[in-house]
């Protein structure tokens, strides 16, 4: 009653749009809940909005960078598993066809979300942008984004001037930095006998 229809029902901790349903009327809700429950104990039910799908890649540890924004235009009703991996008919626009001001807002929010969750290495931050008002909604932060030849994450960085081989090198450097930092903190913690 609060969210209305359409709404989306999804497993809370899963990826690739597995187990997600777009529910247009009350009679579809039980089946959607059962499907999501097959994949997770925790289920999200979200208000459906008429939105564009905007994505931004983030790279870094302490001083992360945000890529250009990209847009996915699914060939189906929403960007489900089939649209992502099976039929190859969805369209990607990199950079997204949005204003420079809106692009900067996407990047600013993506970096703020990344920092607030203390992410490191990489993440893809996904947004929904209301088609009428252009209001941005942070949809999710994907901390293990796809990294195939068709994935948005490497494509966004490619369009931002970091080619795939250089991106891999940078990710390895970031992982090593993070490892060294954890090792340093571990030794500091263990060597302090009166830390408590």
PDB file of N, CA, C and O in Angstrom, residues 103-155:
ATOM      1  N   UNK A 103      26.169  14.826 -14.794  1.00  0.00           N
ATOM      2  CA  UNK A 103      27.311  13.919 -14.740  1.00  0.00           C
ATOM      3  C   UNK A 103      28.142  14.188 -13.494  1.00  0.00           C
ATOM      4  O   UNK A 103      28.560  13.248 -12.796  1.00  0.00           O
ATOM      5  N   UNK A 104      28.377  15.448 -13.195  1.00  0.00           N
ATOM      6  CA  UNK A 104      29.147  15.796 -11.994  1.00  0.00           C
ATOM      7  C   UNK A 104      28.416  15.374 -10.728  1.00  0.00           C
ATOM      8  O   UNK A 104      29.030  14.947  -9.752  1.00  0.00           O
ATOM      9  N   UNK A 105      27.089  15.476 -10.734  1.00  0.00           N
ATOM     10  CA  UNK A 105      26.304  15.030  -9.583  1.00  0.00           C
ATOM     11  C   UNK A 105      26.431  13.516  -9.392  1.00  0.00           C
ATOM     12  O   UNK A 105      26.597  13.037  -8.262  1.00  0.00           O
ATOM     13  N   UNK A 106      26.371  12.775 -10.493  1.00  0.00           N
ATOM     14  CA  UNK A 106      26.535  11.321 -10.435  1.00  0.00           C
ATOM     15  C   UNK A 106      27.894  10.980  -9.830  1.00  0.00           C
ATOM     16  O   UNK A 106      28.002  10.156  -8.907  1.00  0.00           O
ATOM     17  N   UNK A 107      28.938  11.625 -10.313  1.00  0.00           N
ATOM     18  CA  UNK A 107      30.292  11.349  -9.829  1.00  0.00           C
ATOM     19  C   UNK A 107      30.444  11.720  -8.354  1.00  0.00           C
ATOM     20  O   UNK A 107      31.029  10.964  -7.565  1.00  0.00           O
ATOM     21  N   UNK A 108      29.889  12.854  -7.970  1.00  0.00           N
ATOM     22  CA  UNK A 108      29.979  13.314  -6.579  1.00  0.00           C
ATOM     23  C   UNK A 108      29.287  12.325  -5.633  1.00  0.00           C
ATOM     24  O   UNK A 108      29.843  11.929  -4.604  1.00  0.00           O
ATOM     25  N   UNK A 109      28.084  11.901  -5.995  1.00  0.00           N
ATOM     26  CA  UNK A 109      27.340  10.966  -5.141  1.00  0.00           C
ATOM     27  C   UNK A 109      28.024   9.598  -5.124  1.00  0.00           C
ATOM     28  O   UNK A 109      28.107   8.953  -4.077  1.00  0.00           O
ATOM     29  N   UNK A 110      28.538   9.161  -6.273  1.00  0.00           N
ATOM     30  CA  UNK A 110      29.229   7.865  -6.337  1.00  0.00           C
ATOM     31  C   UNK A 110      30.432   7.852  -5.401  1.00  0.00           C
ATOM     32  O   UNK A 110      30.634   6.896  -4.647  1.00  0.00           O
ATOM     33  N   UNK A 111      31.223   8.922  -5.426  1.00  0.00           N
ATOM     34  CA  UNK A 111      32.393   8.999  -4.550  1.00  0.00           C
ATOM     35  C   UNK A 111      31.991   9.090  -3.078  1.00  0.00           C
ATOM     36  O   UNK A 111      32.608   8.453  -2.219  1.00  0.00           O
ATOM     37  N   UNK A 112      30.953   9.853  -2.784  1.00  0.00           N
ATOM     38  CA  UNK A 112      30.491   9.978  -1.391  1.00  0.00           C
ATOM     39  C   UNK A 112      30.005   8.633  -0.861  1.00  0.00           C
ATOM     40  O   UNK A 112      30.307   8.249   0.276  1.00  0.00           O
ATOM     41  N   UNK A 113      29.268   7.888  -1.680  1.00  0.00           N
ATOM     42  CA  UNK A 113      28.774   6.575  -1.259  1.00  0.00           C
ATOM     43  C   UNK A 113      29.933   5.600  -1.049  1.00  0.00           C
ATOM     44  O   UNK A 113      29.972   4.858  -0.066  1.00  0.00           O
ATOM     45  N   UNK A 114      30.875   5.619  -1.962  1.00  0.00           N
ATOM     46  CA  UNK A 114      32.061   4.746  -1.889  1.00  0.00           C
ATOM     47  C   UNK A 114      32.833   5.006  -0.602  1.00  0.00           C
ATOM     48  O   UNK A 114      33.192   4.081   0.117  1.00  0.00           O
ATOM     49  N   UNK A 115      33.056   6.281  -0.314  1.00  0.00           N
ATOM     50  CA  UNK A 115      33.805   6.634   0.901  1.00  0.00           C
ATOM     51  C   UNK A 115      33.009   6.291   2.159  1.00  0.00           C
ATOM     52  O   UNK A 115      33.566   5.799   3.143  1.00  0.00           O
ATOM     53  N   UNK A 116      31.713   6.561   2.142  1.00  0.00           N
ATOM     54  CA  UNK A 116      30.921   6.338   3.356  1.00  0.00           C
ATOM     55  C   UNK A 116      30.849   4.861   3.722  1.00  0.00           C
ATOM     56  O   UNK A 116      30.745   4.509   4.893  1.00  0.00           O
ATOM     57  N   UNK A 117      30.936   3.984   2.727  1.00  0.00           N
ATOM     58  CA  UNK A 117      30.933   2.547   2.997  1.00  0.00           C
ATOM     59  C   UNK A 117      32.340   1.982   3.148  1.00  0.00           C
ATOM     60  O   UNK A 117      32.511   0.779   3.302  1.00  0.00           O
ATOM     61  N   UNK A 118      33.331   2.871   3.098  1.00  0.00           N
ATOM     62  CA  UNK A 118      34.737   2.501   3.251  1.00  0.00           C
ATOM     63  C   UNK A 118      35.154   1.423   2.257  1.00  0.00           C
ATOM     64  O   UNK A 118      35.846   0.457   2.600  1.00  0.00           O
ATOM     65  N   UNK A 119      34.728   1.609   1.017  1.00  0.00           N
ATOM     66  CA  UNK A 119      35.101   0.673  -0.037  1.00  0.00           C
ATOM     67  C   UNK A 119      36.576   0.865  -0.390  1.00  0.00           C
ATOM     68  O   UNK A 119      37.159   1.911  -0.119  1.00  0.00           O
ATOM     69  N   UNK A 120      37.139  -0.139  -1.012  1.00  0.00           N
ATOM     70  CA  UNK A 120      38.510  -0.032  -1.507  1.00  0.00           C
ATOM     71  C   UNK A 120      38.615  -0.830  -2.796  1.00  0.00           C
ATOM     72  O   UNK A 120      37.835  -1.747  -3.041  1.00  0.00           O
ATOM     73  N   UNK A 121      39.596  -0.447  -3.605  1.00  0.00           N
ATOM     74  CA  UNK A 121      39.822  -1.143  -4.867  1.00  0.00           C
ATOM     75  C   UNK A 121      38.898  -0.662  -5.956  1.00  0.00           C
ATOM     76  O   UNK A 121      39.246   0.221  -6.728  1.00  0.00           O
ATOM     77  N   UNK A 122      37.715  -1.224  -5.997  1.00  0.00           N
ATOM     78  CA  UNK A 122      36.789  -0.881  -7.067  1.00  0.00           C
ATOM     79  C   UNK A 122      35.344  -1.080  -6.639  1.00  0.00           C
ATOM     80  O   UNK A 122      35.045  -1.827  -5.718  1.00  0.00           O
ATOM     81  N   UNK A 123      34.472  -0.402  -7.332  1.00  0.00           N
ATOM     82  CA  UNK A 123      33.029  -0.592  -7.197  1.00  0.00           C
ATOM     83  C   UNK A 123      32.357   0.088  -8.376  1.00  0.00           C
ATOM     84  O   UNK A 123      32.918   0.995  -8.990  1.00  0.00           O
ATOM     85  N   UNK A 124      31.178  -0.375  -8.683  1.00  0.00           N
ATOM     86  CA  UNK A 124      30.339   0.312  -9.668  1.00  0.00           C
ATOM     87  C   UNK A 124      29.112   0.817  -8.921  1.00  0.00           C
ATOM     88  O   UNK A 124      28.473   0.054  -8.199  1.00  0.00           O
ATOM     89  N   UNK A 125      28.834   2.095  -9.068  1.00  0.00           N
ATOM     90  CA  UNK A 125      27.704   2.689  -8.365  1.00  0.00           C
ATOM     91  C   UNK A 125      26.591   2.901  -9.385  1.00  0.00           C
ATOM     92  O   UNK A 125      26.788   3.564 -10.400  1.00  0.00           O
ATOM     93  N   UNK A 126      25.442   2.312  -9.104  1.00  0.00           N
ATOM     94  CA  UNK A 126      24.317   2.343 -10.033  1.00  0.00           C
ATOM     95  C   UNK A 126      23.231   3.290  -9.540  1.00  0.00           C
ATOM     96  O   UNK A 126      22.919   3.312  -8.344  1.00  0.00           O
ATOM     97  N   UNK A 127      22.683   4.028 -10.475  1.00  0.00           N
ATOM     98  CA  UNK A 127      21.652   5.017 -10.177  1.00  0.00           C
ATOM     99  C   UNK A 127      20.427   4.786 -11.045  1.00  0.00           C
ATOM    100  O   UNK A 127      20.518   4.248 -12.148  1.00  0.00           O
ATOM    101  N   UNK A 128      19.302   5.250 -10.543  1.00  0.00           N
ATOM    102  CA  UNK A 128      18.094   5.405 -11.348  1.00  0.00           C
ATOM    103  C   UNK A 128      17.843   6.895 -11.435  1.00  0.00           C
ATOM    104  O   UNK A 128      17.902   7.597 -10.428  1.00  0.00           O
ATOM    105  N   UNK A 129      17.573   7.378 -12.648  1.00  0.00           N
ATOM    106  CA  UNK A 129      17.294   8.798 -12.827  1.00  0.00           C
ATOM    107  C   UNK A 129      15.884   8.948 -13.378  1.00  0.00           C
ATOM    108  O   UNK A 129      15.584   8.461 -14.475  1.00  0.00           O
ATOM    109  N   UNK A 130      15.022   9.567 -12.583  1.00  0.00           N
ATOM    110  CA  UNK A 130      13.634   9.766 -12.973  1.00  0.00           C
ATOM    111  C   UNK A 130      13.587  10.462 -14.328  1.00  0.00           C
ATOM    112  O   UNK A 130      14.215  11.499 -14.532  1.00  0.00           O
ATOM    113  N   UNK A 131      12.855   9.882 -15.271  1.00  0.00           N
ATOM    114  CA  UNK A 131      12.803  10.436 -16.633  1.00  0.00           C
ATOM    115  C   UNK A 131      12.176  11.825 -16.683  1.00  0.00           C
ATOM    116  O   UNK A 131      12.537  12.633 -17.534  1.00  0.00           O
ATOM    117  N   UNK A 132      11.260  12.101 -15.790  1.00  0.00           N
ATOM    118  CA  UNK A 132      10.569  13.388 -15.818  1.00  0.00           C
ATOM    119  C   UNK A 132      11.321  14.461 -15.041  1.00  0.00           C
ATOM    120  O   UNK A 132      11.591  15.535 -15.563  1.00  0.00           O
ATOM    121  N   UNK A 133      11.683  14.156 -13.805  1.00  0.00           N
ATOM    122  CA  UNK A 133      12.294  15.175 -12.934  1.00  0.00           C
ATOM    123  C   UNK A 133      13.823  15.178 -12.982  1.00  0.00           C
ATOM    124  O   UNK A 133      14.442  16.131 -12.525  1.00  0.00           O
ATOM    125  N   UNK A 134      14.416  14.099 -13.497  1.00  0.00           N
ATOM    126  CA  UNK A 134      15.862  13.886 -13.509  1.00  0.00           C
ATOM    127  C   UNK A 134      16.458  13.750 -12.100  1.00  0.00           C
ATOM    128  O   UNK A 134      17.661  13.867 -11.911  1.00  0.00           O
ATOM    129  N   UNK A 135      15.602  13.481 -11.124  1.00  0.00           N
ATOM    130  CA  UNK A 135      16.098  13.231  -9.774  1.00  0.00           C
ATOM    131  C   UNK A 135      16.860  11.909  -9.776  1.00  0.00           C
ATOM    132  O   UNK A 135      16.418  10.926 -10.365  1.00  0.00           O
ATOM    133  N   UNK A 136      18.025  11.912  -9.114  1.00  0.00           N
ATOM    134  CA  UNK A 136      18.849  10.712  -9.024  1.00  0.00           C
ATOM    135  C   UNK A 136      18.532   9.924  -7.771  1.00  0.00           C
ATOM    136  O   UNK A 136      18.377  10.495  -6.687  1.00  0.00           O
ATOM    137  N   UNK A 137      18.463   8.602  -7.922  1.00  0.00           N
ATOM    138  CA  UNK A 137      18.304   7.691  -6.798  1.00  0.00           C
ATOM    139  C   UNK A 137      19.480   6.722  -6.847  1.00  0.00           C
ATOM    140  O   UNK A 137      19.711   6.086  -7.881  1.00  0.00           O
ATOM    141  N   UNK A 138      20.225   6.619  -5.756  1.00  0.00           N
ATOM    142  CA  UNK A 138      21.300   5.646  -5.703  1.00  0.00           C
ATOM    143  C   UNK A 138      20.651   4.267  -5.563  1.00  0.00           C
ATOM    144  O   UNK A 138      19.963   4.012  -4.584  1.00  0.00           O
ATOM    145  N   UNK A 139      20.855   3.426  -6.532  1.00  0.00           N
ATOM    146  CA  UNK A 139      20.225   2.113  -6.539  1.00  0.00           C
ATOM    147  C   UNK A 139      21.046   1.091  -5.765  1.00  0.00           C
ATOM    148  O   UNK A 139      20.525   0.371  -4.917  1.00  0.00           O
ATOM    149  N   UNK A 140      22.347   1.022  -6.067  1.00  0.00           N
ATOM    150  CA  UNK A 140      23.197   0.073  -5.362  1.00  0.00           C
ATOM    151  C   UNK A 140      24.660   0.391  -5.607  1.00  0.00           C
ATOM    152  O   UNK A 140      25.018   1.068  -6.558  1.00  0.00           O
ATOM    153  N   UNK A 141      25.495  -0.149  -4.729  1.00  0.00           N
ATOM    154  CA  UNK A 141      26.936  -0.127  -4.931  1.00  0.00           C
ATOM    155  C   UNK A 141      27.349  -1.579  -5.128  1.00  0.00           C
ATOM    156  O   UNK A 141      27.178  -2.408  -4.237  1.00  0.00           O
ATOM    157  N   UNK A 142      27.875  -1.872  -6.300  1.00  0.00           N
ATOM    158  CA  UNK A 142      28.286  -3.224  -6.628  1.00  0.00           C
ATOM    159  C   UNK A 142      29.785  -3.323  -6.382  1.00  0.00           C
ATOM    160  O   UNK A 142      30.585  -2.798  -7.156  1.00  0.00           O
ATOM    161  N   UNK A 143      30.173  -3.994  -5.300  1.00  0.00           N
ATOM    162  CA  UNK A 143      31.583  -4.064  -4.915  1.00  0.00           C
ATOM    163  C   UNK A 143      32.360  -5.151  -5.659  1.00  0.00           C
ATOM    164  O   UNK A 143      33.579  -5.213  -5.547  1.00  0.00           O
ATOM    165  N   UNK A 144      31.656  -5.976  -6.396  1.00  0.00           N
ATOM    166  CA  UNK A 144      32.317  -6.939  -7.277  1.00  0.00           C
ATOM    167  C   UNK A 144      31.619  -6.853  -8.640  1.00  0.00           C
ATOM    168  O   UNK A 144      30.874  -7.748  -9.033  1.00  0.00           O
ATOM    169  N   UNK A 145      31.854  -5.753  -9.349  1.00  0.00           N
ATOM    170  CA  UNK A 145      31.164  -5.577 -10.634  1.00  0.00           C
ATOM    171  C   UNK A 145      31.705  -6.531 -11.691  1.00  0.00           C
ATOM    172  O   UNK A 145      32.841  -7.014 -11.592  1.00  0.00           O
ATOM    173  N   UNK A 146      30.884  -6.778 -12.707  1.00  0.00           N
ATOM    174  CA  UNK A 146      31.325  -7.607 -13.822  1.00  0.00           C
ATOM    175  C   UNK A 146      32.598  -7.050 -14.442  1.00  0.00           C
ATOM    176  O   UNK A 146      32.807  -5.836 -14.477  1.00  0.00           O
ATOM    177  N   UNK A 147      33.445  -7.947 -14.937  1.00  0.00           N
ATOM    178  CA  UNK A 147      34.725  -7.513 -15.498  1.00  0.00           C
ATOM    179  C   UNK A 147      35.011  -8.223 -16.813  1.00  0.00           C
ATOM    180  O   UNK A 147      36.149  -8.495 -17.157  1.00  0.00           O
ATOM    181  N   UNK A 148      33.946  -8.563 -17.543  1.00  0.00           N
ATOM    182  CA  UNK A 148      34.108  -9.225 -18.836  1.00  0.00           C
ATOM    183  C   UNK A 148      34.232  -8.170 -19.939  1.00  0.00           C
ATOM    184  O   UNK A 148      34.140  -6.969 -19.677  1.00  0.00           O
ATOM    185  N   UNK A 149      34.374  -8.634 -21.153  1.00  0.00           N
ATOM    186  CA  UNK A 149      34.492  -7.710 -22.288  1.00  0.00           C
ATOM    187  C   UNK A 149      33.216  -6.904 -22.513  1.00  0.00           C
ATOM    188  O   UNK A 149      33.250  -5.851 -23.136  1.00  0.00           O
ATOM    189  N   UNK A 150      32.082  -7.386 -22.016  1.00  0.00           N
ATOM    190  CA  UNK A 150      30.824  -6.646 -22.198  1.00  0.00           C
ATOM    191  C   UNK A 150      30.416  -5.864 -20.941  1.00  0.00           C
ATOM    192  O   UNK A 150      29.384  -5.212 -20.922  1.00  0.00           O
ATOM    193  N   UNK A 151      31.230  -5.918 -19.906  1.00  0.00           N
ATOM    194  CA  UNK A 151      30.870  -5.289 -18.629  1.00  0.00           C
ATOM    195  C   UNK A 151      31.075  -3.779 -18.652  1.00  0.00           C
ATOM    196  O   UNK A 151      32.017  -3.273 -19.259  1.00  0.00           O
ATOM    197  N   UNK A 152      30.207  -3.092 -17.928  1.00  0.00           N
ATOM    198  CA  UNK A 152      30.270  -1.631 -17.867  1.00  0.00           C
ATOM    199  C   UNK A 152      31.521  -1.126 -17.170  1.00  0.00           C
ATOM    200  O   UNK A 152      32.080  -0.115 -17.571  1.00  0.00           O
ATOM    201  N   UNK A 153      31.957  -1.787 -16.109  1.00  0.00           N
ATOM    202  CA  UNK A 153      33.075  -1.251 -15.324  1.00  0.00           C
ATOM    203  C   UNK A 153      34.310  -0.963 -16.181  1.00  0.00           C
ATOM    204  O   UNK A 153      34.780   0.170 -16.226  1.00  0.00           O
ATOM    205  N   UNK A 154      34.867  -1.946 -16.895  1.00  0.00           N
ATOM    206  CA  UNK A 154      36.038  -1.635 -17.710  1.00  0.00           C
ATOM    207  C   UNK A 154      35.723  -0.696 -18.870  1.00  0.00           C
ATOM    208  O   UNK A 154      36.570   0.106 -19.276  1.00  0.00           O
ATOM    209  N   UNK A 155      34.506  -0.762 -19.383  1.00  0.00           N
ATOM    210  CA  UNK A 155      34.133   0.149 -20.482  1.00  0.00           C
ATOM    211  C   UNK A 155      34.093   1.601 -20.003  1.00  0.00           C
ATOM    212  O   UNK A 155      34.513   2.514 -20.716  1.00  0.00           O
TER     213      UNK A 155
END
